[in-house]
JSON list of C-alpha atoms and ligand atoms in Angstrom, two decimals:
[
{"chain": "O", "resi": 204, "resn": "UNK", "atom": "CA", "xyz": [173.03, 35.77, -184.45]},
{"chain": "O", "resi": 205, "resn": "UNK", "atom": "CA", "xyz": [170.19, 38.24, -183.72]},
{"chain": "O", "resi": 206, "resn": "UNK", "atom": "CA", "xyz": [168.29, 39.20, -180.87]},
{"chain": "O", "resi": 207, "resn": "UNK", "atom": "CA", "xyz": [165.46, 41.90, -180.10]},
{"chain": "O", "resi": 208, "resn": "UNK", "atom": "CA", "xyz": [165.99, 44.87, -177.98]},
{"chain": "O", "resi": 209, "resn": "UNK", "atom": "CA", "xyz": [162.62, 44.10, -176.14]},
{"chain": "O", "resi": 210, "resn": "UNK", "atom": "CA", "xyz": [160.50, 41.03, -175.43]},
{"chain": "O", "resi": 211, "resn": "UNK", "atom": "CA", "xyz": [157.64, 42.26, -177.95]},
{"chain": "O", "resi": 212, "resn": "UNK", "atom": "CA", "xyz": [159.63, 42.44, -180.63]},
{"chain": "O", "resi": 213, "resn": "UNK", "atom": "CA", "xyz": [159.58, 39.25, -182.84]},
{"chain": "O", "resi": 214, "resn": "UNK", "atom": "CA", "xyz": [161.82, 39.17, -185.98]},
{"chain": "O", "resi": 215, "resn": "UNK", "atom": "CA", "xyz": [160.79, 36.07, -187.54]},
{"chain": "O", "resi": 216, "resn": "UNK", "atom": "CA", "xyz": [159.27, 35.48, -189.87]},
{"chain": "O", "resi": 217, "resn": "UNK", "atom": "CA", "xyz": [158.35, 39.25, -190.25]},
{"chain": "O", "resi": 218, "resn": "UNK", "atom": "CA", "xyz": [159.13, 41.86, -187.65]},
{"chain": "O", "resi": 219, "resn": "UNK", "atom": "CA", "xyz": [156.28, 42.70, -185.74]},
{"chain": "O", "resi": 220, "resn": "UNK", "atom": "CA", "xyz": [155.24, 43.74, -182.40]},
{"chain": "O", "resi": 221, "resn": "UNK", "atom": "CA", "xyz": [152.89, 41.58, -180.15]},
{"chain": "O", "resi": 222, "resn": "UNK", "atom": "CA", "xyz": [151.06, 42.65, -177.03]},
{"chain": "O", "resi": 223, "resn": "UNK", "atom": "CA", "xyz": [149.18, 41.29, -174.58]},
{"chain": "O", "resi": 224, "resn": "UNK", "atom": "CA", "xyz": [145.14, 41.78, -174.87]},
{"chain": "O", "resi": 225, "resn": "UNK", "atom": "CA", "xyz": [142.93, 41.43, -172.14]},
{"chain": "O", "resi": 226, "resn": "UNK", "atom": "CA", "xyz": [140.21, 38.88, -172.86]},
{"chain": "O", "resi": 227, "resn": "UNK", "atom": "CA", "xyz": [137.72, 40.37, -170.76]},
{"chain": "O", "resi": 228, "resn": "UNK", "atom": "CA", "xyz": [137.95, 44.13, -171.82]},
{"chain": "O", "resi": 229, "resn": "UNK", "atom": "CA", "xyz": [140.07, 43.75, -174.95]},
{"chain": "O", "resi": 230, "resn": "UNK", "atom": "CA", "xyz": [142.73, 46.31, -173.46]},
{"chain": "O", "resi": 231, "resn": "UNK", "atom": "CA", "xyz": [145.94, 45.94, -175.11]},
{"chain": "O", "resi": 232, "resn": "UNK", "atom": "CA", "xyz": [149.29, 46.29, -173.21]},
{"chain": "O", "resi": 233, "resn": "UNK", "atom": "CA", "xyz": [153.02, 45.42, -173.85]},
{"chain": "O", "resi": 234, "resn": "UNK", "atom": "CA", "xyz": [155.27, 43.37, -171.30]},
{"chain": "O", "resi": 235, "resn": "UNK", "atom": "CA", "xyz": [153.95, 40.87, -168.40]},
{"chain": "O", "resi": 236, "resn": "UNK", "atom": "CA", "xyz": [151.24, 41.91, -166.64]},
{"chain": "O", "resi": 237, "resn": "UNK", "atom": "CA", "xyz": [149.61, 40.16, -163.65]},
{"chain": "O", "resi": 238, "resn": "UNK", "atom": "CA", "xyz": [146.26, 41.74, -164.16]},
{"chain": "O", "resi": 239, "resn": "UNK", "atom": "CA", "xyz": [144.93, 44.20, -166.92]},
{"chain": "O", "resi": 240, "resn": "UNK", "atom": "CA", "xyz": [145.27, 48.09, -165.89]},
{"chain": "O", "resi": 241, "resn": "UNK", "atom": "CA", "xyz": [142.00, 48.98, -167.13]},
{"chain": "O", "resi": 242, "resn": "UNK", "atom": "CA", "xyz": [139.51, 45.94, -165.43]},
{"chain": "O", "resi": 243, "resn": "UNK", "atom": "CA", "xyz": [142.00, 43.72, -163.40]},
{"chain": "O", "resi": 244, "resn": "UNK", "atom": "CA", "xyz": [141.20, 40.89, -165.18]},
{"chain": "O", "resi": 245, "resn": "UNK", "atom": "CA", "xyz": [143.53, 38.14, -164.79]},
{"chain": "O", "resi": 246, "resn": "UNK", "atom": "CA", "xyz": [143.96, 36.44, -168.35]},
{"chain": "O", "resi": 247, "resn": "UNK", "atom": "CA", "xyz": [145.34, 37.56, -171.80]},
{"chain": "O", "resi": 248, "resn": "UNK", "atom": "CA", "xyz": [145.85, 36.48, -174.88]},
{"chain": "O", "resi": 249, "resn": "UNK", "atom": "CA", "xyz": [148.61, 37.48, -177.78]},
{"chain": "O", "resi": 250, "resn": "UNK", "atom": "CA", "xyz": [147.39, 39.70, -179.85]},
{"chain": "O", "resi": 251, "resn": "UNK", "atom": "CA", "xyz": [149.49, 40.82, -183.23]},
{"chain": "O", "resi": 252, "resn": "UNK", "atom": "CA", "xyz": [150.19, 44.57, -183.29]},
{"chain": "O", "resi": 253, "resn": "UNK", "atom": "CA", "xyz": [149.69, 45.95, -186.97]},
{"chain": "O", "resi": 254, "resn": "UNK", "atom": "CA", "xyz": [152.69, 47.11, -188.55]},
{"chain": "O", "resi": 255, "resn": "UNK", "atom": "CA", "xyz": [151.41, 49.85, -190.16]},
{"chain": "O", "resi": 256, "resn": "UNK", "atom": "CA", "xyz": [149.93, 52.92, -188.37]},
{"chain": "O", "resi": 257, "resn": "UNK", "atom": "CA", "xyz": [149.45, 56.71, -188.12]},
{"chain": "O", "resi": 258, "resn": "UNK", "atom": "CA", "xyz": [151.60, 59.26, -186.42]},
{"chain": "O", "resi": 259, "resn": "UNK", "atom": "CA", "xyz": [149.27, 60.45, -183.52]},
{"chain": "O", "resi": 260, "resn": "UNK", "atom": "CA", "xyz": [151.75, 63.02, -182.07]},
{"chain": "O", "resi": 261, "resn": "UNK", "atom": "CA", "xyz": [155.46, 63.69, -182.00]},
{"chain": "O", "resi": 262, "resn": "UNK", "atom": "CA", "xyz": [158.59, 65.68, -181.01]},
{"chain": "O", "resi": 263, "resn": "UNK", "atom": "CA", "xyz": [161.71, 66.52, -182.29]},
{"chain": "O", "resi": 264, "resn": "UNK", "atom": "CA", "xyz": [164.38, 65.96, -179.49]},
{"chain": "O", "resi": 265, "resn": "UNK", "atom": "CA", "xyz": [167.38, 68.24, -179.78]},
{"chain": "O", "resi": 266, "resn": "UNK", "atom": "CA", "xyz": [168.91, 67.63, -176.48]},
{"chain": "O", "resi": 267, "resn": "UNK", "atom": "CA", "xyz": [169.84, 64.05, -175.06]},
{"chain": "O", "resi": 268, "resn": "UNK", "atom": "CA", "xyz": [172.34, 62.20, -173.46]},
{"chain": "O", "resi": 269, "resn": "UNK", "atom": "CA", "xyz": [176.06, 62.46, -174.17]},
{"chain": "O", "resi": 270, "resn": "UNK", "atom": "CA", "xyz": [176.79, 59.96, -177.07]},
{"chain": "O", "resi": 271, "resn": "UNK", "atom": "CA", "xyz": [173.04, 60.06, -178.64]},
{"chain": "O", "resi": 272, "resn": "UNK", "atom": "CA", "xyz": [172.54, 61.91, -181.78]},
{"chain": "O", "resi": 273, "resn": "UNK", "atom": "CA", "xyz": [170.45, 64.53, -182.25]},
{"chain": "O", "resi": 274, "resn": "UNK", "atom": "CA", "xyz": [168.00, 65.71, -183.52]},
{"chain": "O", "resi": 275, "resn": "UNK", "atom": "CA", "xyz": [165.68, 62.97, -183.67]},
{"chain": "O", "resi": 276, "resn": "UNK", "atom": "CA", "xyz": [162.03, 62.20, -183.58]},
{"chain": "O", "resi": 277, "resn": "UNK", "atom": "CA", "xyz": [160.27, 60.56, -181.24]},
{"chain": "O", "resi": 278, "resn": "UNK", "atom": "CA", "xyz": [156.24, 59.63, -181.19]},
{"chain": "O", "resi": 279, "resn": "UNK", "atom": "CA", "xyz": [153.27, 58.05, -180.75]},
{"chain": "O", "resi": 280, "resn": "UNK", "atom": "CA", "xyz": [151.92, 55.95, -183.29]},
{"chain": "O", "resi": 281, "resn": "UNK", "atom": "CA", "xyz": [148.42, 54.76, -183.39]},
{"chain": "O", "resi": 282, "resn": "UNK", "atom": "CA", "xyz": [148.54, 51.20, -184.97]},
{"chain": "O", "resi": 283, "resn": "UNK", "atom": "CA", "xyz": [144.61, 49.80, -185.76]},
{"chain": "O", "resi": 284, "resn": "UNK", "atom": "CA", "xyz": [143.85, 51.34, -182.16]},
{"chain": "O", "resi": 285, "resn": "UNK", "atom": "CA", "xyz": [146.69, 50.48, -180.04]},
{"chain": "O", "resi": 286, "resn": "UNK", "atom": "CA", "xyz": [149.23, 53.34, -179.17]},
{"chain": "O", "resi": 287, "resn": "UNK", "atom": "CA", "xyz": [152.98, 52.35, -179.43]},
{"chain": "O", "resi": 288, "resn": "UNK", "atom": "CA", "xyz": [155.61, 54.51, -178.47]},
{"chain": "O", "resi": 289, "resn": "UNK", "atom": "CA", "xyz": [158.99, 54.67, -180.77]},
{"chain": "O", "resi": 290, "resn": "UNK", "atom": "CA", "xyz": [160.97, 56.83, -182.62]},
{"chain": "O", "resi": 291, "resn": "UNK", "atom": "CA", "xyz": [160.15, 57.84, -185.94]},
{"chain": "O", "resi": 292, "resn": "UNK", "atom": "CA", "xyz": [162.96, 56.58, -188.45]},
{"chain": "O", "resi": 293, "resn": "UNK", "atom": "CA", "xyz": [163.93, 56.83, -191.78]},
{"chain": "O", "resi": 294, "resn": "UNK", "atom": "CA", "xyz": [163.31, 60.98, -192.40]},
{"chain": "O", "resi": 295, "resn": "UNK", "atom": "CA", "xyz": [165.27, 63.44, -191.54]},
{"chain": "O", "resi": 296, "resn": "UNK", "atom": "CA", "xyz": [164.27, 64.90, -188.02]},
{"chain": "O", "resi": 297, "resn": "UNK", "atom": "CA", "xyz": [162.93, 68.55, -189.56]},
{"chain": "O", "resi": 298, "resn": "UNK", "atom": "CA", "xyz": [159.46, 69.91, -188.99]},
{"chain": "O", "resi": 299, "resn": "UNK", "atom": "CA", "xyz": [159.02, 69.87, -193.06]},
{"chain": "O", "resi": 300, "resn": "UNK", "atom": "CA", "xyz": [159.28, 66.08, -193.16]},
{"chain": "O", "resi": 301, "resn": "UNK", "atom": "CA", "xyz": [157.00, 65.23, -190.17]},
{"chain": "O", "resi": 302, "resn": "UNK", "atom": "CA", "xyz": [153.07, 65.79, -190.06]},
{"chain": "O", "resi": 303, "resn": "UNK", "atom": "CA", "xyz": [150.81, 64.36, -187.39]},
{"chain": "O", "resi": 304, "resn": "UNK", "atom": "CA", "xyz": [148.73, 61.61, -189.08]},
{"chain": "O", "resi": 305, "resn": "UNK", "atom": "CA", "xyz": [150.93, 60.79, -191.52]},
{"chain": "O", "resi": 306, "resn": "UNK", "atom": "CA", "xyz": [151.07, 56.96, -192.40]},
{"chain": "O", "resi": 307, "resn": "UNK", "atom": "CA", "xyz": [154.25, 55.07, -191.29]},
{"chain": "O", "resi": 308, "resn": "UNK", "atom": "CA", "xyz": [155.33, 51.55, -190.89]},
{"chain": "O", "resi": 309, "resn": "UNK", "atom": "CA", "xyz": [157.33, 48.81, -188.46]},
{"chain": "O", "resi": 310, "resn": "UNK", "atom": "CA", "xyz": [161.26, 49.30, -189.42]},
{"chain": "O", "resi": 311, "resn": "UNK", "atom": "CA", "xyz": [163.96, 48.08, -187.69]},
{"chain": "O", "resi": 312, "resn": "UNK", "atom": "CA", "xyz": [167.37, 48.21, -187.49]},
{"chain": "O", "resi": 313, "resn": "UNK", "atom": "CA", "xyz": [170.99, 46.63, -185.73]},
{"chain": "O", "resi": 314, "resn": "UNK", "atom": "CA", "xyz": [171.69, 48.75, -182.56]},
{"chain": "O", "resi": 315, "resn": "UNK", "atom": "CA", "xyz": [175.28, 46.98, -182.09]},
{"chain": "O", "resi": 316, "resn": "UNK", "atom": "CA", "xyz": [176.89, 43.99, -181.22]},
{"chain": "O", "resi": 317, "resn": "UNK", "atom": "CA", "xyz": [178.32, 42.47, -178.24]},
{"chain": "O", "resi": 318, "resn": "UNK", "atom": "CA", "xyz": [181.54, 40.75, -177.58]},
{"chain": "O", "resi": 319, "resn": "UNK", "atom": "CA", "xyz": [180.38, 37.36, -178.75]},
{"chain": "O", "resi": 320, "resn": "UNK", "atom": "CA", "xyz": [178.79, 39.06, -182.10]},
{"chain": "O", "resi": 321, "resn": "UNK", "atom": "CA", "xyz": [175.22, 38.71, -181.20]},
{"chain": "O", "resi": 322, "resn": "UNK", "atom": "CA", "xyz": [173.48, 41.94, -182.90]},
{"chain": "O", "resi": 323, "resn": "UNK", "atom": "CA", "xyz": [170.87, 43.67, -180.80]},
{"chain": "O", "resi": 324, "resn": "UNK", "atom": "CA", "xyz": [167.96, 44.63, -183.15]},
{"chain": "O", "resi": 325, "resn": "UNK", "atom": "CA", "xyz": [165.71, 47.84, -182.11]},
{"chain": "O", "resi": 326, "resn": "UNK", "atom": "CA", "xyz": [162.24, 49.24, -183.51]},
{"chain": "O", "resi": 327, "resn": "UNK", "atom": "CA", "xyz": [161.02, 52.80, -184.94]},
{"chain": "O", "resi": 328, "resn": "UNK", "atom": "CA", "xyz": [158.28, 53.38, -187.59]},
{"chain": "O", "resi": 329, "resn": "UNK", "atom": "CA", "xyz": [159.21, 55.34, -191.04]},
{"chain": "O", "resi": 330, "resn": "UNK", "atom": "CA", "xyz": [157.29, 57.32, -193.41]},
{"chain": "O", "resi": 331, "resn": "UNK", "atom": "CA", "xyz": [155.10, 54.72, -195.83]},
{"chain": "Y", "resi": 263, "resn": "LIG", "atom": "ZN1", "xyz": [140.69, 44.16, -169.35]}
]
């Protein structure tokens, strides 16, 4: 059995992200909110985030907490107008490989299993 690492990652039928869209101003946010952070409206609809986007900005992380392999790339991906923070996967984390404006797509990967064999699934974006 597999479970997504965050509630807004949906694995079936194809992995994708689901945001909440304000019914008044169309602002999009991840996770549960009592009110829209942009206009205070209290009603939301589900919004399926496009699985491809453009890398808006990034940084290559060289130092991290013990046990986290470095270097790795993290960035902001613009998916159809919504910014998503995620790691950039599937490409070596060197400046020659990664550019602002590059096209990327959602990618999922196993993070590990618990004692009961349940596997946690994470997400990132990889070059198209
Ligand atoms: Zn709003």
